[in-house]
mmCIF file of C-alpha atoms in Angstrom:
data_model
loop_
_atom_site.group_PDB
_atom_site.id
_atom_site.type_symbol
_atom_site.label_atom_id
_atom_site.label_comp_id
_atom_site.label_asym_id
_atom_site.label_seq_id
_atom_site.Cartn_x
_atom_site.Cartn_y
_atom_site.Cartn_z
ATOM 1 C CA UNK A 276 6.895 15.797 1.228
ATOM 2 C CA UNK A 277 10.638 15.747 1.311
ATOM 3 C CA UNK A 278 12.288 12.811 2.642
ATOM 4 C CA UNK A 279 13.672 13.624 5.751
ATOM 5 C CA UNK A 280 17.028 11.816 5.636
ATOM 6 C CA UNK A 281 18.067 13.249 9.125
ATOM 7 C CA UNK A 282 15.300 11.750 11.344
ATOM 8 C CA UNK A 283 15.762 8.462 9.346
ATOM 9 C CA UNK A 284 19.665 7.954 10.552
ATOM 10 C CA UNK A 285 18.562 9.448 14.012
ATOM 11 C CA UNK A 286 15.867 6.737 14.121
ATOM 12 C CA UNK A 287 18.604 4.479 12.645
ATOM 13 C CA UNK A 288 20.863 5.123 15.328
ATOM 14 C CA UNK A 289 18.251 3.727 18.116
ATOM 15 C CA UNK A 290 16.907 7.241 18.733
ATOM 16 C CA UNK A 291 13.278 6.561 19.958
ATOM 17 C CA UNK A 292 12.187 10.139 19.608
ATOM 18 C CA UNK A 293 13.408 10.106 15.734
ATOM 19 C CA UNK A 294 11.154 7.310 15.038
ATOM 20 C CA UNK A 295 7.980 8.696 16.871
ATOM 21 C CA UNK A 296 8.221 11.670 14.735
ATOM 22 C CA UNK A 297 8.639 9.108 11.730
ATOM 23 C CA UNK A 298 5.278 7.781 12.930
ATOM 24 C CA UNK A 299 3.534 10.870 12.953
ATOM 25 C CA UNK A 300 4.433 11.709 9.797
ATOM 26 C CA UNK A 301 3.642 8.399 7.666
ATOM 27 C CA UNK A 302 1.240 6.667 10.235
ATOM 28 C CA UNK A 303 -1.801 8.084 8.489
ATOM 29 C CA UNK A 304 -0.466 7.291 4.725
ATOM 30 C CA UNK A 305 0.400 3.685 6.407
ATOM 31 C CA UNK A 306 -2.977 3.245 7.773
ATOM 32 C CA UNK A 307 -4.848 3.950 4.688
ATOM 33 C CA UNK A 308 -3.201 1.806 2.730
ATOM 34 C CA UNK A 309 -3.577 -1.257 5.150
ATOM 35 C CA UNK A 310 -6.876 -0.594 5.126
ATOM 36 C CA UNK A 311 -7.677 -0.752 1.776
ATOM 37 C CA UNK A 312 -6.400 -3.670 1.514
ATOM 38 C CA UNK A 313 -7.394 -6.006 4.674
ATOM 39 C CA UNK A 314 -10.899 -3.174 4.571
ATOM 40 C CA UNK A 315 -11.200 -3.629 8.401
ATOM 41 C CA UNK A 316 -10.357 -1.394 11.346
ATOM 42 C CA UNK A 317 -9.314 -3.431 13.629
ATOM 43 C CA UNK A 318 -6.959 -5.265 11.337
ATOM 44 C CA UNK A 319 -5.572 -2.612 9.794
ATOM 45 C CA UNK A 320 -4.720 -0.780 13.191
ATOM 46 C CA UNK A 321 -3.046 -3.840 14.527
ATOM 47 C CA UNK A 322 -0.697 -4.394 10.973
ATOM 48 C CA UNK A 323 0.125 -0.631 11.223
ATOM 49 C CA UNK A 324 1.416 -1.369 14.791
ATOM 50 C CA UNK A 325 3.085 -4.644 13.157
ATOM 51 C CA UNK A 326 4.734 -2.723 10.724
ATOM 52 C CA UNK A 327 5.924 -0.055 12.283
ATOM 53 C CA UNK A 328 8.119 -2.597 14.839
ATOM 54 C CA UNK A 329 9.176 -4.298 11.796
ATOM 55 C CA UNK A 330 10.507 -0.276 10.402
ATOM 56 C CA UNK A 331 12.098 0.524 13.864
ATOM 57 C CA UNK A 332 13.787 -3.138 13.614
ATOM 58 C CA UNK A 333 15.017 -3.378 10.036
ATOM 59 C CA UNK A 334 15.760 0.530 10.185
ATOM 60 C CA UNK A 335 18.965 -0.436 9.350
ATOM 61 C CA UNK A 336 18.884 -2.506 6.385
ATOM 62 C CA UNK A 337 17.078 0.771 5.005
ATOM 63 C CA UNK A 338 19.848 2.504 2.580
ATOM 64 C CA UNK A 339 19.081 6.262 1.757
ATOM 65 C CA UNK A 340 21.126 5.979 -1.350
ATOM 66 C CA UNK A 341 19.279 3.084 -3.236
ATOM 67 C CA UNK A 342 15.689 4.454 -2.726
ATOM 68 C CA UNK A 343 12.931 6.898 -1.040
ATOM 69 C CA UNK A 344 12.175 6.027 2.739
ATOM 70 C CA UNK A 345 8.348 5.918 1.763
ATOM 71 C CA UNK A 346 8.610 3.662 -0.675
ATOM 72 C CA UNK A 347 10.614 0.894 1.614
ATOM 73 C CA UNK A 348 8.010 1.415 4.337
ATOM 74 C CA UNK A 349 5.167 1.149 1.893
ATOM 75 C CA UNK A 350 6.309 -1.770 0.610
ATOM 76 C CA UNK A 351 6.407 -3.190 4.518
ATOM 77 C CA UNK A 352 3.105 -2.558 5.131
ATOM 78 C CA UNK A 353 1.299 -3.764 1.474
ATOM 79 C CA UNK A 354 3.108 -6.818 2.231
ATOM 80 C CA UNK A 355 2.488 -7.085 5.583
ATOM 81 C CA UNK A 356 -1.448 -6.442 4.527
ATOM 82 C CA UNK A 357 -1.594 -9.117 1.890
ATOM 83 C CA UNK A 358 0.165 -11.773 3.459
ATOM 84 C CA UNK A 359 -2.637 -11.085 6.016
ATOM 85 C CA UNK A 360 -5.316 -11.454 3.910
ATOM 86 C CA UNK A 361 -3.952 -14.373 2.858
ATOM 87 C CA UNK A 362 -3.918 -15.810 6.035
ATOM 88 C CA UNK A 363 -6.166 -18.935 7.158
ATOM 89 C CA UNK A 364 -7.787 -16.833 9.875
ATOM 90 C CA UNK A 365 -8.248 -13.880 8.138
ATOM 91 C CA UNK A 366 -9.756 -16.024 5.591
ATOM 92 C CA UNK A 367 -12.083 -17.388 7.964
ATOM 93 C CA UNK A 368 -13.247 -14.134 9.998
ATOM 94 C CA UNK A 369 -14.428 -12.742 6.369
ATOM 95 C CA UNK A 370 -16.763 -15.695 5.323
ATOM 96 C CA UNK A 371 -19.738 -14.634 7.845
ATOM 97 C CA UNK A 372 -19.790 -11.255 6.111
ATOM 98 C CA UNK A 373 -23.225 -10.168 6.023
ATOM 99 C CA UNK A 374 -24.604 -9.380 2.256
ATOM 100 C CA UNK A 375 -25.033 -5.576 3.014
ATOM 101 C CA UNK A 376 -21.224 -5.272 3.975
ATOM 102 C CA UNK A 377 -20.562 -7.276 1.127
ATOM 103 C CA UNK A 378 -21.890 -5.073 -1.608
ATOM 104 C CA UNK A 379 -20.851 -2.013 -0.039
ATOM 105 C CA UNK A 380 -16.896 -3.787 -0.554
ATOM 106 C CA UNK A 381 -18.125 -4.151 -3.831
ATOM 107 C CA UNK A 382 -19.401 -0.690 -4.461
ATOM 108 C CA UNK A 383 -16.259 1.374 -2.701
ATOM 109 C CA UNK A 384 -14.383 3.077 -4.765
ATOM 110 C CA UNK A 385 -13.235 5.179 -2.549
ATOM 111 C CA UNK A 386 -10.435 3.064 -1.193
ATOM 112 C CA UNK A 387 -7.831 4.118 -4.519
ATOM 113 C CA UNK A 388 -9.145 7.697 -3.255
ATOM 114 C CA UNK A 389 -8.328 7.147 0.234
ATOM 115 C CA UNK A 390 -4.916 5.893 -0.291
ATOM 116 C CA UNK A 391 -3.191 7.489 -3.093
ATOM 117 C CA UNK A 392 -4.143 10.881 -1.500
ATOM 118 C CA UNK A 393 -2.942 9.991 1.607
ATOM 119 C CA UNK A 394 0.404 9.497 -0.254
ATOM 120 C CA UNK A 395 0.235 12.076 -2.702
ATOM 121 C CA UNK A 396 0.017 10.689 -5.905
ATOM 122 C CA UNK A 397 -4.162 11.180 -6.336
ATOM 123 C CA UNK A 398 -3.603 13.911 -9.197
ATOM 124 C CA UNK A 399 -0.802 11.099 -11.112
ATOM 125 C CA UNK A 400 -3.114 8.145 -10.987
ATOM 126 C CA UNK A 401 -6.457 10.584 -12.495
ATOM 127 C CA UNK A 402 -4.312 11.450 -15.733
ATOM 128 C CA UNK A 403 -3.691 7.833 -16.008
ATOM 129 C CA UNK A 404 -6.245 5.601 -18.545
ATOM 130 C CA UNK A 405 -9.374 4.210 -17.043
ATOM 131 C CA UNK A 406 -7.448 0.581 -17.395
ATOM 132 C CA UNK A 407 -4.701 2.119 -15.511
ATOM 133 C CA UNK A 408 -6.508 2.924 -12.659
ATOM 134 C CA UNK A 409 -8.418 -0.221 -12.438
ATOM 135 C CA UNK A 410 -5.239 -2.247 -13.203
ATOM 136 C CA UNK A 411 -3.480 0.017 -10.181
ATOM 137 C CA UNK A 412 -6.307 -0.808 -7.965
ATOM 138 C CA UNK A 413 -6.778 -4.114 -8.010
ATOM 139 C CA UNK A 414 -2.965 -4.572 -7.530
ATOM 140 C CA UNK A 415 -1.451 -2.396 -5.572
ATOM 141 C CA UNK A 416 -3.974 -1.226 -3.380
ATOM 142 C CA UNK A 417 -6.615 -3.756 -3.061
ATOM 143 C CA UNK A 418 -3.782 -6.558 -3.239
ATOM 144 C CA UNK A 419 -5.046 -8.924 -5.983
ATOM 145 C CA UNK A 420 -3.217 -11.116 -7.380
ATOM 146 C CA UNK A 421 -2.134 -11.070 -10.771
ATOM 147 C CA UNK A 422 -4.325 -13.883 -11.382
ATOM 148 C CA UNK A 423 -7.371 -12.857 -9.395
ATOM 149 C CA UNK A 424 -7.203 -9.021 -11.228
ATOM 150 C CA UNK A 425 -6.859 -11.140 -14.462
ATOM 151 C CA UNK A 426 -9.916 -12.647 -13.310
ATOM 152 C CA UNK A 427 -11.735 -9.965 -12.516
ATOM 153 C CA UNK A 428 -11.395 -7.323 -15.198
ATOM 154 C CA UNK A 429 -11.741 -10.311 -17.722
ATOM 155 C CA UNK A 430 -8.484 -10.522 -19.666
ATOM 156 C CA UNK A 431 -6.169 -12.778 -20.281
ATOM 157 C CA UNK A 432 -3.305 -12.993 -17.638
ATOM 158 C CA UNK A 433 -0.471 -12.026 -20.118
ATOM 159 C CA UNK A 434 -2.215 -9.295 -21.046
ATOM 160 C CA UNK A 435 -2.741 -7.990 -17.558
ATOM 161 C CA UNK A 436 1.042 -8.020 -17.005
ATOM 162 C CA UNK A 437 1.997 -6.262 -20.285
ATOM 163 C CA UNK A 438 -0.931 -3.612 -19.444
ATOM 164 C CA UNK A 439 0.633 -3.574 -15.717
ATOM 165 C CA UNK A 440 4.287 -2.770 -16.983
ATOM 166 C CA UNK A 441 3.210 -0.077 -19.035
ATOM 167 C CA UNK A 442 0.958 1.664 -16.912
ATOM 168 C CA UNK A 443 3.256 1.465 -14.201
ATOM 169 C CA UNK A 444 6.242 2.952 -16.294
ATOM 170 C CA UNK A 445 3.657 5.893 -17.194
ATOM 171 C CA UNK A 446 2.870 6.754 -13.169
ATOM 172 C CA UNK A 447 6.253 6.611 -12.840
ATOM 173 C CA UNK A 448 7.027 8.966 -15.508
ATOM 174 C CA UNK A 449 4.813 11.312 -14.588
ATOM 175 C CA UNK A 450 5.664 11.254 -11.151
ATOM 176 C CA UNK A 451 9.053 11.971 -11.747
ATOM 177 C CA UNK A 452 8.950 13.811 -14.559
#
């Protein structure tokens, strides 16, 4: 999808009807990658909402020239996400989980599905390495930490960040190559 830099200045400008269209067009892409992060509804419904007050409010500190729009807004809402599953009440709403719930968490794979084809980059991610895509996962759309993913695929932390660098300068190489 091309950016479209026109609706951004519009929305910029204080033009409500420029940023409702801006919501219809990412709201979806938004959504599903909230959700695969906080993997509830509810929550991820009310951090879209949270995020897109904090776009229309820092619309202007958005600058065309020193990035894409979807990448600034992305960037809103994965942080938005983590810091809520950071959070003590988050925390606390996830430790009566029932065991069935938990394993199918466990088992989902289909959240790196969900989200990178809701932003387009499904077909960049499958040429990647199988370390790659778990690395990618854990990271950016689950929102480990570096130490948690560490943790989790079993090598040492270091390692993790080297692998992360490099896989990440291959997406983006074939993305914009």
């Amino acid at each position: 999808m091309e950016q479209p830099n026109s609706l951004i200045i519009e929305m910029q400008n204080g033009n409500e009807n420029a940023f409702s269209r801006i919501y219809s067009l990412y709201s979806e892409a938004i959504y599903g990658i909230i959700y695969s992060i906080v993997l509830d509804e509810g929550v991820a419904e009310e951090i879209m909402q949270d995020v897109f007050v904090k776009i229309w409010n820092n619309s202007k500190s958005y600058d065309i020239k020193k990035g894409r729009f979807f990448t600034w807004i992305l960037n809103i809402a994965r942080n938005s996400a983590i810091d809520e599953t950071r959070s003590k009440s988050f925390k606390n709403s996830k430790k009566n989980l029932s065991t069935t719930h938990f394993v199918h968490i466990l088992s989902t794979t289909d959240n790196l599905n969900k989200s990178t084809n809701a932003i387009g980059i499904r077909k960049f991610v499958d040429a990647l390495k199988p370390m790659c895509i778990k690395i990618i996962d854990l990271l950016y759309f689950k929102g480990f930490t570096q130490v948690d993913a560490s943790k989790t695929l079993e090598i040492p932390l270091g390692t993790l960040k080297t692998r992360n660098r490099k896989c990440m300068n291959e997406l983006r190489t074939r993305v914009l190559g």
